[in-house]
Short mmCIF file of C-alpha atoms in Angstrom, two decimals:
data_model
loop_
_atom_site.label_atom_id
_atom_site.label_comp_id
_atom_site.label_asym_id
_atom_site.label_seq_id
_atom_site.Cartn_x
_atom_site.Cartn_y
_atom_site.Cartn_z
CA MET Y 14 -16.80 -9.10 -16.15
CA GLU Y 15 -19.07 -6.02 -15.43
CA SER Y 16 -16.75 -2.98 -15.03
CA LEU Y 17 -16.82 -1.31 -11.78
CA ARG Y 18 -15.85 2.22 -13.13
CA GLY Y 19 -17.51 4.97 -11.22
CA LYS Y 20 -19.99 2.63 -9.51
CA VAL Y 21 -18.52 3.11 -5.78
CA ALA Y 22 -16.97 5.57 -3.90
CA ILE Y 23 -14.85 6.03 -0.71
CA ILE Y 24 -16.61 8.34 1.67
CA GLY Y 25 -14.63 7.91 4.86
CA VAL Y 26 -10.83 7.42 5.57
CA ALA Y 27 -8.74 7.49 8.71
CA ASP Y 28 -5.38 6.47 10.16
CA THR Y 29 -4.47 5.61 13.60
CA GLU Y 30 -1.23 6.92 15.45
CA VAL Y 31 1.57 5.17 13.75
CA GLY Y 32 5.33 4.25 14.55
CA ILE Y 33 5.85 2.96 18.20
CA VAL Y 34 2.47 2.53 19.79
CA PRO Y 35 3.04 0.15 22.71
CA HIS Y 36 -0.12 1.64 24.48
CA MET Y 37 -2.54 -0.08 21.97
CA SER Y 38 -2.68 -3.61 20.66
CA ALA Y 39 -3.46 -4.76 17.10
CA THR Y 40 -7.06 -4.84 17.88
CA GLN Y 41 -7.06 -1.57 19.51
CA LEU Y 42 -5.69 -0.17 16.48
CA THR Y 43 -8.15 -1.68 14.26
CA ILE Y 44 -11.04 -0.43 16.31
CA ASP Y 45 -9.58 2.91 16.66
CA ALA Y 46 -9.11 3.24 12.81
CA ALA Y 47 -12.64 2.14 12.27
CA LEU Y 48 -14.36 4.41 14.66
CA LYS Y 49 -12.27 7.28 12.93
CA ALA Y 50 -13.45 6.27 9.63
CA LEU Y 51 -16.86 6.38 10.53
CA ASP Y 52 -16.62 9.83 12.06
CA ASP Y 53 -14.88 11.11 9.07
CA ALA Y 54 -17.75 9.77 6.89
CA GLY Y 55 -20.51 11.08 9.23
CA LEU Y 56 -21.80 7.59 9.87
CA THR Y 57 -22.47 5.45 12.95
CA LYS Y 58 -21.42 1.69 13.34
CA ASN Y 59 -25.11 0.72 12.45
CA ASP Y 60 -24.79 2.17 9.21
CA ILE Y 61 -22.22 -0.61 8.09
CA ASP Y 62 -23.48 -3.66 6.40
CA GLY Y 63 -20.14 -5.11 5.23
CA LEU Y 64 -16.79 -5.57 7.05
CA ILE Y 65 -13.56 -6.57 5.49
CA THR Y 66 -10.46 -6.88 7.49
CA CYS Y 67 -6.91 -8.24 7.38
CA ASN Y 68 -5.55 -10.75 10.20
CA SER Y 69 -2.85 -9.57 12.47
CA PHE Y 70 0.60 -11.18 12.84
CA ALA Y 71 0.96 -9.57 16.33
CA GLU Y 72 -2.49 -10.61 17.73
CA PRO Y 73 -3.78 -13.42 15.24
CA ILE Y 74 -7.35 -14.18 15.60
CA LEU Y 75 -8.88 -17.21 13.76
CA TYR Y 76 -12.00 -15.49 12.72
CA HIS Y 77 -10.64 -12.17 12.67
CA ALA Y 78 -13.34 -10.12 10.63
CA GLU Y 79 -16.31 -12.09 12.83
CA ALA Y 80 -14.24 -10.75 16.14
CA MET Y 81 -13.84 -6.99 15.08
CA ALA Y 82 -17.67 -7.32 14.16
CA GLU Y 83 -18.18 -8.54 17.61
CA TYR Y 84 -16.16 -5.80 19.14
CA LEU Y 85 -17.81 -2.96 17.43
CA GLN Y 86 -21.18 -4.80 18.06
CA ILE Y 87 -22.38 -4.84 14.48
CA LYS Y 88 -24.12 -7.32 12.50
CA PRO Y 89 -22.92 -7.31 8.69
CA LYS Y 90 -24.31 -9.03 5.85
CA LEU Y 91 -20.70 -9.57 4.51
CA CYS Y 92 -17.74 -10.33 6.70
CA TYR Y 93 -14.39 -11.91 6.19
CA SER Y 94 -10.91 -11.54 6.03
CA VAL Y 95 -8.32 -11.37 3.44
CA LEU Y 96 -4.74 -11.81 3.39
CA THR Y 97 -2.50 -11.26 -0.01
CA GLY Y 98 0.26 -9.15 1.47
CA GLY Y 99 1.00 -5.73 0.54
CA GLY Y 100 -1.52 -5.67 -2.22
CA THR Y 101 -4.38 -6.68 0.34
CA THR Y 102 -5.61 -3.12 0.72
CA PHE Y 103 -6.40 -2.72 -2.79
CA SER Y 104 -7.72 -6.24 -3.44
CA LEU Y 105 -10.00 -5.59 -0.45
CA VAL Y 106 -11.39 -2.49 -2.21
CA GLU Y 107 -12.00 -4.51 -5.21
CA HIS Y 108 -14.01 -7.05 -3.34
CA ALA Y 109 -16.09 -4.52 -1.68
CA ALA Y 110 -16.93 -2.88 -4.71
CA ALA Y 111 -17.87 -6.09 -6.58
CA ALA Y 112 -20.12 -6.75 -3.29
CA ILE Y 113 -21.71 -3.44 -3.36
CA VAL Y 114 -22.58 -3.77 -7.27
CA ALA Y 115 -24.00 -7.16 -6.84
CA GLY Y 116 -26.36 -6.05 -4.16
CA LEU Y 117 -24.74 -8.03 -1.39
CA CYS Y 118 -24.28 -4.99 1.06
CA HIS Y 119 -24.36 -1.19 0.53
CA THR Y 120 -21.50 0.16 2.76
CA VAL Y 121 -18.51 -1.46 3.42
CA LEU Y 122 -16.01 -0.76 6.36
CA ILE Y 123 -12.30 -2.15 5.27
CA VAL Y 124 -9.87 -1.81 8.33
CA THR Y 125 -6.44 -3.07 8.89
CA ALA Y 126 -3.87 -2.71 11.80
CA ASP Y 127 -0.93 -4.50 13.21
CA SER Y 128 1.57 -4.02 15.85
CA LEU Y 129 4.93 -5.27 14.44
CA ARG Y 130 7.00 -2.90 16.40
CA SER Y 131 5.54 -3.46 19.94
CA GLY Y 132 3.59 -6.50 19.56
CA LEU Y 133 6.32 -9.01 18.10
CA THR Y 134 9.58 -10.21 19.65
CA LYS Y 135 12.64 -10.47 17.36
CA GLU Y 136 12.21 -14.24 17.50
CA LYS Y 137 8.54 -14.39 16.16
CA ALA Y 138 9.46 -11.48 13.66
CA MET Y 139 11.98 -13.86 12.24
CA THR Y 140 9.77 -16.91 12.40
CA SER Y 141 7.24 -15.07 10.33
CA GLN Y 142 9.65 -13.74 7.94
CA ALA Y 143 11.18 -17.25 7.29
CA SER Y 144 7.65 -18.45 6.28
CA THR Y 145 7.80 -16.16 3.10
CA GLY Y 146 10.35 -18.43 1.41
CA HIS Y 147 9.78 -21.52 -0.63
CA PRO Y 148 10.54 -24.56 1.74
CA GLN Y 149 12.83 -26.44 -0.74
CA PHE Y 150 14.60 -23.88 -3.20
CA GLU Y 151 14.72 -20.76 -0.69
CA SER Y 152 14.37 -21.11 3.16
CA ILE Y 153 16.95 -23.98 3.52
CA TYR Y 154 19.50 -21.35 2.31
CA GLY Y 155 18.49 -18.82 4.91
CA PRO Y 156 17.95 -15.75 3.16
CA THR Y 157 15.90 -12.91 4.94
CA VAL Y 158 13.07 -11.01 2.91
CA PRO Y 159 15.52 -8.23 2.26
CA ALA Y 160 17.79 -10.88 0.78
CA LEU Y 161 15.02 -12.11 -1.60
CA TYR Y 162 14.28 -8.40 -2.85
CA ALA Y 163 17.95 -7.82 -3.13
CA LEU Y 164 18.04 -10.53 -6.03
CA ILE Y 165 15.49 -8.17 -7.58
CA ALA Y 166 17.92 -5.28 -7.17
CA ARG Y 167 20.84 -6.88 -8.37
CA ALA Y 168 19.05 -8.27 -11.49
CA HIS Y 169 18.09 -4.76 -12.54
CA MET Y 170 21.66 -3.42 -11.71
CA GLU Y 171 23.09 -6.09 -13.88
CA LYS Y 172 20.63 -5.70 -16.83
CA TYR Y 173 20.03 -2.29 -17.28
CA GLY Y 174 22.89 -0.63 -15.39
CA THR Y 175 20.84 0.75 -12.53
CA THR Y 176 22.87 2.05 -9.71
CA SER Y 177 22.75 2.11 -5.97
CA GLU Y 178 22.64 5.99 -5.85
CA GLN Y 179 19.46 5.57 -8.15
CA PHE Y 180 17.79 3.38 -5.57
CA ALA Y 181 18.79 5.83 -2.82
CA LYS Y 182 17.17 8.69 -4.71
CA ILE Y 183 13.67 6.97 -4.01
CA ALA Y 184 14.52 6.72 -0.30
CA VAL Y 185 15.37 10.57 -0.33
CA ALA Y 186 12.16 11.64 -1.99
CA CYS Y 187 9.79 9.75 0.15
CA ARG Y 188 11.96 11.11 3.51
CA LYS Y 189 11.32 14.54 1.98
CA HIS Y 190 7.87 13.90 1.76
CA ALA Y 191 7.38 12.43 5.27
CA SER Y 192 8.95 15.68 6.44
CA LEU Y 193 6.07 17.44 5.48
CA ASN Y 194 3.82 14.84 7.07
CA PRO Y 195 3.35 15.72 10.88
CA ALA Y 196 2.02 11.92 11.20
CA ALA Y 197 5.08 10.31 9.73
CA GLN Y 198 7.52 7.81 11.71
CA MET Y 199 10.55 9.01 10.18
CA ARG Y 200 10.87 12.82 9.37
CA GLU Y 201 14.44 13.91 9.34
CA LEU Y 202 15.71 14.71 5.89
CA ILE Y 203 18.33 12.15 4.41
CA SER Y 204 20.61 12.58 1.61
CA VAL Y 205 22.04 9.85 -1.24
CA GLU Y 206 25.01 9.81 1.02
CA ASP Y 207 22.99 8.78 3.96
CA VAL Y 208 21.45 6.00 2.27
CA ILE Y 209 24.71 4.61 0.62
CA ASN Y 210 26.54 4.91 3.92
CA SER Y 211 23.80 3.12 6.04
CA ARG Y 212 24.50 -0.48 7.16
CA MET Y 213 24.32 -2.97 4.53
CA ILE Y 214 21.29 -5.23 5.02
CA ALA Y 215 21.51 -7.35 2.15
CA ASP Y 216 23.99 -6.54 -1.02
CA PRO Y 217 23.10 -4.13 -2.56
CA LEU Y 218 20.24 -2.87 -0.05
CA HIS Y 219 21.36 -0.52 2.96
CA LEU Y 220 19.30 0.00 5.87
CA LEU Y 221 17.66 3.23 4.23
CA ASP Y 222 16.60 1.10 1.23
CA CYS Y 223 14.46 -0.85 3.61
CA SER Y 224 11.01 -0.04 4.75
CA LEU Y 225 10.34 0.58 8.51
CA ILE Y 226 8.84 -1.62 11.19
CA SER Y 227 5.94 0.08 12.61
CA ASP Y 228 2.47 -0.33 14.44
CA GLY Y 229 -0.47 1.42 13.19
CA GLY Y 230 -3.81 0.88 11.27
CA ALA Y 231 -5.96 2.34 8.90
CA ALA Y 232 -9.45 2.36 7.64
CA VAL Y 233 -11.53 3.18 4.49
CA ILE Y 234 -15.52 3.21 3.96
CA VAL Y 235 -16.86 2.23 0.54
CA THR Y 236 -20.47 2.74 -0.63
CA SER Y 237 -22.31 2.95 -4.03
CA ALA Y 238 -21.83 6.12 -6.12
CA GLU Y 239 -25.47 6.88 -6.02
CA ARG Y 240 -25.53 6.96 -2.20
CA ALA Y 241 -21.96 8.67 -1.67
CA LYS Y 242 -23.18 12.17 -2.48
CA ALA Y 243 -25.21 12.03 0.56
CA PHE Y 244 -22.38 11.99 3.17
CA LYS Y 245 -20.27 15.02 4.51
CA GLN Y 246 -17.22 14.26 2.64
CA ASP Y 247 -16.51 14.69 -1.20
CA PRO Y 248 -16.78 11.01 -2.67
CA ILE Y 249 -13.62 9.70 -4.38
CA TYR Y 250 -14.79 7.28 -7.09
CA LEU Y 251 -13.16 4.02 -8.01
CA LEU Y 252 -12.47 4.22 -11.62
CA GLY Y 253 -10.30 1.14 -12.10
CA VAL Y 254 -8.79 -1.94 -10.78
CA GLY Y 255 -6.90 -4.94 -11.68
CA GLU Y 256 -4.81 -7.79 -10.19
CA GLY Y 257 -1.70 -9.49 -11.54
CA HIS Y 258 -0.21 -12.79 -10.34
CA HIS Y 259 3.02 -14.03 -11.81
CA HIS Y 260 4.47 -16.19 -9.16
CA GLU Y 261 4.20 -16.85 -5.39
CA HIS Y 262 8.10 -17.65 -4.74
CA ILE Y 263 10.76 -15.61 -6.15
CA SER Y 264 12.83 -18.64 -7.25
CA GLN Y 265 10.03 -19.53 -9.50
CA ALA Y 266 9.82 -16.05 -11.31
CA LEU Y 267 10.63 -16.09 -15.08
CA ASP Y 268 12.01 -12.59 -14.92
CA PHE Y 269 13.34 -10.76 -11.71
CA THR Y 270 12.84 -7.42 -13.42
CA THR Y 271 9.36 -7.60 -14.62
CA SER Y 272 6.38 -8.35 -12.25
CA GLY Y 273 2.57 -8.73 -12.12
CA ALA Y 274 2.20 -4.96 -12.00
CA THR Y 275 1.93 -5.12 -15.85
CA ASP Y 276 -1.03 -6.97 -15.74
CA SER Y 277 -2.64 -5.31 -12.97
CA SER Y 278 -2.35 -1.84 -14.52
CA LYS Y 279 -3.34 -2.95 -17.77
CA LEU Y 280 -6.53 -4.17 -16.65
CA ALA Y 281 -6.92 -0.80 -14.38
CA TYR Y 282 -6.25 1.42 -17.24
CA GLU Y 283 -8.60 -0.22 -19.41
CA MET Y 284 -11.39 -0.01 -17.09
CA ALA Y 285 -10.81 3.48 -16.15
CA GLY Y 286 -10.31 4.49 -19.79
CA LEU Y 287 -7.11 6.35 -18.79
CA GLY Y 288 -3.37 5.95 -19.14
CA PRO Y 289 -0.26 6.61 -17.09
CA LYS Y 290 -0.01 10.24 -18.33
CA ASP Y 291 -3.16 11.01 -16.87
CA MET Y 292 -2.04 10.17 -13.29
CA ASP Y 293 -1.79 13.47 -11.04
CA PHE Y 294 0.35 11.41 -8.50
CA ALA Y 295 0.84 7.71 -7.63
CA GLN Y 296 1.20 5.75 -4.25
CA ILE Y 297 3.51 2.97 -5.03
CA TYR Y 298 4.38 -0.04 -2.73
CA ASP Y 299 7.81 0.86 -1.44
CA CYS Y 300 8.90 -1.83 0.83
CA PHE Y 301 12.41 -1.70 -0.63
CA THR Y 302 13.66 1.11 -3.02
CA PRO Y 303 14.20 -1.55 -5.87
CA THR Y 304 10.43 -2.38 -5.75
CA VAL Y 305 9.39 1.18 -6.59
CA LEU Y 306 12.00 1.32 -9.51
CA VAL Y 307 10.41 -1.94 -11.21
CA GLU Y 308 7.01 -0.69 -10.41
CA LEU Y 309 7.39 2.53 -12.07
CA GLU Y 310 8.42 0.82 -15.54
CA ASP Y 311 5.70 -2.08 -15.22
CA LEU Y 312 2.95 0.52 -14.26
CA GLY Y 313 3.84 2.56 -17.65
CA PHE Y 314 5.48 5.58 -16.18
CA CYS Y 315 8.50 4.91 -17.93
CA GLU Y 316 10.10 2.34 -20.24
CA LYS Y 317 11.44 -0.80 -18.97
CA GLY Y 318 15.06 -0.14 -17.90
CA GLU Y 319 14.69 3.53 -17.57
CA GLY Y 320 13.56 3.77 -14.00
CA GLY Y 321 16.78 4.85 -12.81
CA ALA Y 322 16.79 7.89 -15.31
CA PHE Y 323 13.08 8.56 -14.27
CA VAL Y 324 14.05 8.78 -10.73
CA ASP Y 325 17.34 10.83 -11.47
CA SER Y 326 14.92 13.30 -13.44
CA GLY Y 327 13.21 14.27 -10.14
CA ALA Y 328 9.88 13.38 -11.52
CA ILE Y 329 8.99 11.46 -8.17
CA GLU Y 330 9.23 14.50 -6.05
CA LEU Y 331 6.62 16.91 -5.09
CA GLY Y 332 6.61 19.21 -7.96
CA GLY Y 333 7.73 16.70 -10.51
CA ALA Y 334 6.07 14.88 -13.28
CA LEU Y 335 4.66 12.11 -11.05
CA PRO Y 336 4.80 12.86 -7.20
CA ILE Y 337 4.98 9.32 -5.63
CA ASN Y 338 4.30 8.28 -1.63
CA THR Y 339 3.42 11.86 -0.67
CA HIS Y 340 2.90 10.76 2.88
CA GLY Y 341 6.32 9.18 3.28
CA GLY Y 342 5.46 5.57 2.31
CA LEU Y 343 6.54 2.57 3.81
CA LEU Y 344 10.19 3.61 3.71
CA SER Y 345 9.30 6.77 5.73
CA HIS Y 346 5.73 6.97 7.09
CA CYS Y 347 5.43 3.66 8.72
CA HIS Y 348 4.93 0.06 7.79
CA PRO Y 349 2.96 -2.24 10.09
CA GLY Y 350 3.05 -5.18 7.58
CA HIS Y 351 0.10 -6.15 5.75
CA PRO Y 352 -1.79 -2.91 6.52
CA GLY Y 353 0.91 -0.83 5.28
CA SER Y 354 -0.55 -0.40 1.90
CA MET Y 355 -3.75 1.26 3.60
CA PHE Y 356 -1.94 4.14 4.28
CA ALA Y 357 -1.35 4.85 0.66
CA LEU Y 358 -4.96 4.70 -0.02
CA THR Y 359 -6.07 6.93 2.75
CA GLU Y 360 -3.35 9.36 1.64
CA ALA Y 361 -4.57 9.36 -1.87
CA VAL Y 362 -7.93 10.15 -0.86
CA LYS Y 363 -6.85 13.07 1.21
CA GLN Y 364 -4.87 14.31 -1.62
CA LEU Y 365 -7.96 14.11 -3.96
CA ARG Y 366 -10.10 15.93 -1.33
CA ASP Y 367 -7.27 18.62 -1.22
CA GLN Y 368 -6.53 17.87 2.76
CA ALA Y 369 -2.86 17.13 2.52
CA GLY Y 370 -1.71 20.29 3.80
CA GLU Y 371 1.99 21.32 3.00
CA ARG Y 372 2.58 18.00 0.93
CA GLN Y 373 -0.71 18.79 -1.27
CA VAL Y 374 -0.19 17.96 -4.92
CA LYS Y 375 -1.65 20.87 -6.86
CA ASN Y 376 -4.96 20.53 -8.42
CA ALA Y 377 -5.08 16.41 -7.76
CA GLN Y 378 -7.61 15.08 -9.57
CA THR Y 379 -6.68 11.50 -10.43
CA ALA Y 380 -4.32 8.85 -8.90
CA LEU Y 381 -2.90 5.49 -9.04
CA VAL Y 382 -2.35 3.51 -5.93
CA HIS Y 383 -0.50 0.10 -6.22
CA GLY Y 384 0.40 -2.62 -3.87
CA GLN Y 385 2.14 -6.02 -4.07
CA GLY Y 386 2.67 -8.77 -1.57
CA GLY Y 387 5.16 -11.70 -1.30
CA ILE Y 388 8.40 -10.99 -2.95
CA MET Y 389 6.83 -9.24 -6.13
CA SER Y 390 4.10 -11.86 -6.22
CA SER Y 391 0.69 -10.56 -5.94
CA HIS Y 392 -0.30 -7.05 -7.44
CA THR Y 393 -3.38 -4.97 -7.36
CA THR Y 394 -3.68 -1.60 -8.91
CA LEU Y 395 -6.42 1.01 -8.23
CA ILE Y 396 -7.26 3.98 -10.13
CA ILE Y 397 -9.43 6.59 -8.14
CA GLY Y 398 -10.63 10.14 -8.80
CA ARG Y 399 -12.71 13.01 -7.88
CA GLU Y 400 -15.16 12.71 -11.03
CA VAL Y 401 -16.54 10.13 -13.16
CA SER Y 402 -16.18 11.65 -16.74
#
């Protein structure tokens, strides 16, 4: 495969209002994010010739990308929707980059949004959640999504001695970062004790081990590296990307404590010519606290089984060796479903532009962003940076 390293760059990013946004539908959030990203890049809608979206649970549309193009009144050469769970954002960037390098289009708008908090009844939310499990081996026993992730948490605890307190420290770090982010849904500081004492959802996961339910949307604009320098924002280059897929249903996973992130990160590091120690910070998918711990290991930031000790060291907090989820992540910034990981990418770009305010990582040059969908099923890793060296 032809390497994508340094051939495309992100030139525009934007987030909508997040949290509880009843005055905007999923479609309105999508368009709001798109228009704000165009403004950030200094473009008009007529400069866009590629559009990639992710469909909405709250307001599903059969031909979603085409409908958004119609709403924007653009006629892109490339137009489609992708839905691969929490990894969707980063696979979309990979697909957009490949399309640009292949000459199918030159400037791609990637936009995702949903209204999980305001746009779904509890009944619809539970129906959607139930579709996650395998119909023969999982769903018939009635597990919720948190219960399926709890299997991963319990397996790691039994195998490596990981503790609930170590999981809790991930939630505490994300909330600390969210407290510095005026846009975050939850900004009040929490302690390890707060997490441990919060309501049990699926043993060993407590309420504060679980991500939020939110409304919101975000967008990025990608173009060729050659064109990128002509726009008003400093370009942030794609250095590496990779995907990893070990299973779809968790009951079919060969190992609950190792994921496809091992494969996706290996491909991304190889393309970038970089390794874990070269990353100044990371945005790691945090739908539940144990997800982060397993991913830290699988992405190579610590050895397998040492994720708990890595978290204990304070490495994941601002000022630590590897600050993660500097916007607050899904645990504290927001989680509107499939679009949730888009905020990790817009935050990473802001950090690399030195636009993150109080939560700014000093001298940030290179970042890893990672997303996963399903129950640790579909993984995509991106490495982005200020320079192509």
